[in-house]
Amino acid sequence: MPVTALKVELLAMTPDAMTLIYAAFRQCYAKGFVGKDFKKWVKGEVPLEQQKQFIENILASGHQSPIEHVSFTFAVEGVSRALTHQLVRHRIASYSQQSQRYVDAKDFCYILPPAIAKNEEAKAIFEEFMTQAAETYAKLQAILEDSGRGKKANEDARYVLPNACESKIVFTMNCRSLLNFFELRCCNRAQWEIRNMAWKMLKLVREKLPVVFNLAGPKCERLGYCPEGEKFSCGKYPCKLG
């Protein structure tokens, strides 16, 4: 039952992402059919720098829907069930999460919150409970298996597993959903664990598609002021007046 650490991997993204976004934007404002030109644009008939400038100019106007055609798929491990319960609230996405029905959790790893890790008394209580939870799970699993539940014992024994229990998940989001995700989850007010994951994700997508994600992040960085109001502001940016 070791403490585990966050790991974020980018599994895949839409091929020719910038040119696809360029084509989608062009179709919105051009009389012609971009389908006949797309392959030529991919090959460089329109230089990438020109595509980039066109996209940046349109995005600056607030028009974002064409970036939904590009998506990114991530694999994440070393996160808690508490985190994944927050993650799946982002509805315009696809999720494939490790099942506690089918995966034996007898020797589960867990996430140790930093505030608990640095307090020896709290850490001792936390780790004792993790051990108790694992032992209770194993006992229930064995009892249920012996009583005829077989492999289905996991689906009932899992009810004693804590939120700290590690989970692994694969998920896909389009660019527009990611921008919204970063605005909310990179914010200092976001819960520490999902905030850490969000910043790792943002670093990966910035490297792959800077034209969309160079300015992504907490909403305050785009607006230049904190939209949370004085009561909730972290103080990094001034609150909007009036």
Short mmCIF file of C-alpha atoms in Angstrom, two decimals, residues 31-235:
data_model
loop_
_atom_site.label_atom_id
_atom_site.label_comp_id
_atom_site.label_asym_id
_atom_site.label_seq_id
_atom_site.Cartn_x
_atom_site.Cartn_y
_atom_site.Cartn_z
CA LYS A 31 -17.24 31.05 -50.25
CA GLY A 32 -15.20 28.11 -51.56
CA PHE A 33 -14.98 24.55 -50.26
CA VAL A 34 -11.99 23.90 -47.98
CA GLY A 35 -12.22 20.17 -48.63
CA LYS A 36 -10.44 20.52 -51.94
CA ASP A 37 -7.59 22.57 -50.44
CA PHE A 38 -6.96 20.90 -47.07
CA LYS A 39 -4.35 18.39 -48.26
CA LYS A 40 -2.46 21.15 -50.06
CA TRP A 41 -2.48 23.26 -46.90
CA VAL A 42 -1.14 20.30 -44.89
CA LYS A 43 1.72 20.05 -47.39
CA GLY A 44 2.56 23.72 -46.87
CA GLU A 45 0.85 25.62 -49.70
CA VAL A 46 -0.19 28.03 -46.96
CA PRO A 47 2.85 28.39 -44.64
CA LEU A 48 2.28 27.37 -41.03
CA GLU A 49 3.17 30.85 -39.80
CA GLN A 50 0.42 32.28 -42.01
CA GLN A 51 -2.03 29.69 -40.70
CA LYS A 52 -1.01 30.58 -37.15
CA GLN A 53 -1.55 34.32 -37.69
CA PHE A 54 -4.98 33.70 -39.21
CA ILE A 55 -6.05 31.51 -36.28
CA GLU A 56 -4.74 33.98 -33.69
CA ASN A 57 -6.62 36.85 -35.31
CA ILE A 58 -9.92 34.95 -35.32
CA LEU A 59 -9.49 33.65 -31.78
CA ALA A 60 -8.86 37.21 -30.61
CA SER A 61 -12.36 38.07 -31.83
CA GLY A 62 -13.87 35.48 -29.47
CA HIS A 63 -14.81 32.95 -32.15
CA GLN A 64 -13.81 29.57 -30.68
CA SER A 65 -16.13 26.84 -31.97
CA PRO A 66 -13.80 25.61 -34.80
CA ILE A 67 -11.14 24.56 -32.29
CA GLU A 68 -13.57 21.86 -31.10
CA HIS A 69 -12.49 19.78 -34.11
CA VAL A 70 -9.13 19.06 -32.43
CA SER A 71 -8.88 16.82 -29.37
CA PHE A 72 -6.24 15.46 -27.00
CA THR A 73 -6.23 12.11 -25.18
CA PHE A 74 -4.48 11.78 -21.81
CA ALA A 75 -3.61 8.82 -19.59
CA VAL A 76 -3.27 9.66 -15.91
CA GLU A 77 -2.23 7.61 -12.91
CA GLY A 78 -1.47 8.42 -9.32
CA VAL A 79 -4.70 10.33 -8.77
CA SER A 80 -7.39 9.80 -6.15
CA ARG A 81 -11.02 8.90 -6.60
CA ALA A 82 -11.66 12.35 -5.11
CA LEU A 83 -9.94 13.88 -8.14
CA THR A 84 -11.71 11.75 -10.73
CA HIS A 85 -15.08 12.63 -9.20
CA GLN A 86 -14.24 16.28 -9.93
CA LEU A 87 -12.81 15.50 -13.37
CA VAL A 88 -15.92 13.75 -14.72
CA ARG A 89 -17.99 16.83 -13.97
CA HIS A 90 -16.43 18.24 -17.14
CA ARG A 91 -19.12 16.80 -19.37
CA ILE A 92 -17.85 17.48 -22.90
CA ALA A 93 -15.24 14.73 -22.70
CA SER A 94 -14.87 10.95 -22.90
CA TYR A 95 -13.65 8.89 -19.95
CA SER A 96 -12.35 5.34 -19.44
CA GLN A 97 -11.60 4.78 -15.77
CA GLN A 98 -10.07 1.83 -13.96
CA SER A 99 -12.93 -0.25 -12.57
CA GLN A 100 -13.14 -1.09 -8.89
CA ARG A 101 -15.56 -3.89 -9.78
CA TYR A 102 -13.08 -5.79 -11.92
CA VAL A 103 -9.69 -4.69 -10.54
CA ASP A 104 -8.65 -6.19 -7.21
CA ALA A 105 -7.95 -3.30 -4.79
CA LYS A 106 -6.57 -5.38 -1.92
CA ASP A 107 -3.15 -3.70 -2.13
CA PHE A 108 -4.36 -0.29 -3.29
CA CYS A 109 -2.01 2.66 -3.54
CA TYR A 110 -3.21 5.97 -2.16
CA ILE A 111 -2.68 9.71 -2.44
CA LEU A 112 -1.37 11.51 0.65
CA PRO A 113 -2.47 15.18 0.78
CA PRO A 114 0.49 17.55 1.36
CA ALA A 115 -1.17 19.21 4.36
CA ILE A 116 -1.45 15.81 6.03
CA ALA A 117 2.02 14.69 4.93
CA LYS A 118 3.71 17.57 6.76
CA ASN A 119 1.79 17.04 10.00
CA GLU A 120 3.15 13.97 11.78
CA GLU A 121 0.06 13.43 13.94
CA ALA A 122 -2.32 13.74 11.00
CA LYS A 123 -0.10 11.55 8.83
CA ALA A 124 -0.05 8.76 11.41
CA ILE A 125 -3.84 8.79 11.71
CA PHE A 126 -4.25 8.87 7.94
CA GLU A 127 -1.87 5.99 7.28
CA GLU A 128 -3.42 3.91 10.05
CA PHE A 129 -6.83 4.33 8.45
CA MET A 130 -5.47 3.38 5.01
CA THR A 131 -4.13 0.14 6.52
CA GLN A 132 -7.47 -0.53 8.23
CA ALA A 133 -9.38 0.12 5.02
CA ALA A 134 -7.17 -2.29 3.08
CA GLU A 135 -7.51 -4.97 5.74
CA THR A 136 -11.29 -4.53 5.91
CA TYR A 137 -11.56 -4.72 2.12
CA ALA A 138 -9.54 -7.95 2.07
CA LYS A 139 -11.65 -9.52 4.84
CA LEU A 140 -14.94 -8.62 3.15
CA GLN A 141 -13.62 -9.83 -0.19
CA ALA A 142 -12.65 -13.21 1.28
CA ILE A 143 -15.94 -13.64 3.15
CA LEU A 144 -17.98 -12.78 0.05
CA GLU A 145 -15.92 -15.06 -2.18
CA ASP A 146 -16.39 -17.95 0.26
CA SER A 147 -20.13 -17.29 0.41
CA GLY A 148 -20.49 -17.71 -3.34
CA ARG A 149 -19.99 -14.22 -4.74
CA GLY A 150 -16.77 -15.28 -6.47
CA LYS A 151 -15.20 -12.54 -8.55
CA LYS A 152 -18.23 -10.34 -7.89
CA ALA A 153 -17.00 -9.92 -4.32
CA ASN A 154 -15.00 -6.87 -5.43
CA GLU A 155 -18.10 -4.87 -6.34
CA ASP A 156 -19.40 -5.11 -2.76
CA ALA A 157 -16.10 -4.96 -0.88
CA ARG A 158 -15.17 -1.74 -2.70
CA TYR A 159 -17.71 0.21 -0.64
CA VAL A 160 -15.14 0.52 2.15
CA LEU A 161 -12.42 1.97 -0.08
CA PRO A 162 -11.49 5.60 0.73
CA ASN A 163 -11.47 8.62 -1.58
CA ALA A 164 -7.68 8.57 -1.28
CA CYS A 165 -7.55 5.25 -3.15
CA GLU A 166 -5.54 5.62 -6.37
CA SER A 167 -7.27 5.50 -9.72
CA LYS A 168 -6.07 5.43 -13.31
CA ILE A 169 -8.01 7.05 -16.13
CA VAL A 170 -7.87 7.81 -19.85
CA PHE A 171 -9.82 10.82 -21.10
CA THR A 172 -10.24 12.89 -24.22
CA MET A 173 -11.19 16.56 -24.47
CA ASN A 174 -11.42 18.93 -27.40
CA CYS A 175 -9.52 22.22 -27.37
CA ARG A 176 -12.46 24.34 -26.34
CA SER A 177 -13.28 22.05 -23.42
CA LEU A 178 -9.63 22.12 -22.40
CA LEU A 179 -9.56 25.92 -22.36
CA ASN A 180 -12.54 25.89 -20.00
CA PHE A 181 -10.94 23.13 -17.91
CA PHE A 182 -7.72 25.13 -17.53
CA GLU A 183 -9.58 28.31 -16.62
CA LEU A 184 -11.27 26.53 -13.74
CA ARG A 185 -8.69 23.98 -12.61
CA CYS A 186 -5.45 25.97 -12.96
CA CYS A 187 -6.92 28.64 -10.70
CA ASN A 188 -5.39 28.92 -7.23
CA ARG A 189 -8.87 28.30 -5.82
CA ALA A 190 -9.05 24.87 -7.43
CA GLN A 191 -8.39 21.85 -5.21
CA TRP A 192 -4.63 21.17 -5.04
CA GLU A 193 -4.64 17.72 -6.64
CA ILE A 194 -6.64 18.50 -9.76
CA ARG A 195 -4.79 21.82 -10.06
CA ASN A 196 -1.47 19.97 -10.20
CA MET A 197 -2.82 17.68 -12.90
CA ALA A 198 -4.24 20.59 -14.90
CA TRP A 199 -0.89 22.39 -15.01
CA LYS A 200 0.88 19.23 -16.20
CA MET A 201 -1.74 18.81 -18.93
CA LEU A 202 -1.40 22.44 -19.96
CA LYS A 203 2.37 22.10 -20.31
CA LEU A 204 1.89 19.15 -22.67
CA VAL A 205 -0.69 20.79 -24.93
CA ARG A 206 1.19 24.10 -25.06
CA GLU A 207 4.13 22.23 -26.56
CA LYS A 208 1.91 20.62 -29.19
CA LEU A 209 -0.46 23.45 -30.12
CA PRO A 210 0.79 26.81 -28.83
CA VAL A 211 -1.47 28.80 -31.15
CA VAL A 212 -4.42 27.72 -29.01
CA PHE A 213 -2.85 27.18 -25.59
CA ASN A 214 -0.12 29.81 -25.17
CA LEU A 215 -2.58 32.07 -23.35
CA ALA A 216 -4.49 29.25 -21.64
CA GLY A 217 -4.59 28.97 -17.88
CA PRO A 218 -6.54 30.54 -15.02
CA LYS A 219 -9.24 32.92 -16.16
CA CYS A 220 -7.57 35.86 -14.42
CA GLU A 221 -4.53 35.65 -16.70
CA ARG A 222 -6.70 36.14 -19.78
CA LEU A 223 -8.91 38.83 -18.24
CA GLY A 224 -6.22 40.73 -16.34
CA TYR A 225 -8.39 40.77 -13.22
CA CYS A 226 -9.83 38.25 -10.77
CA PRO A 227 -13.47 37.36 -11.58
CA GLU A 228 -13.97 35.61 -8.22
CA GLY A 229 -14.56 38.80 -6.23
CA GLU A 230 -12.76 40.06 -3.14
CA LYS A 231 -14.14 37.32 -0.89
CA PHE A 232 -12.53 34.51 -2.92
CA SER A 233 -9.63 36.18 -4.72
CA CYS A 234 -6.13 34.79 -4.10
CA GLY A 235 -4.73 38.31 -4.61
#
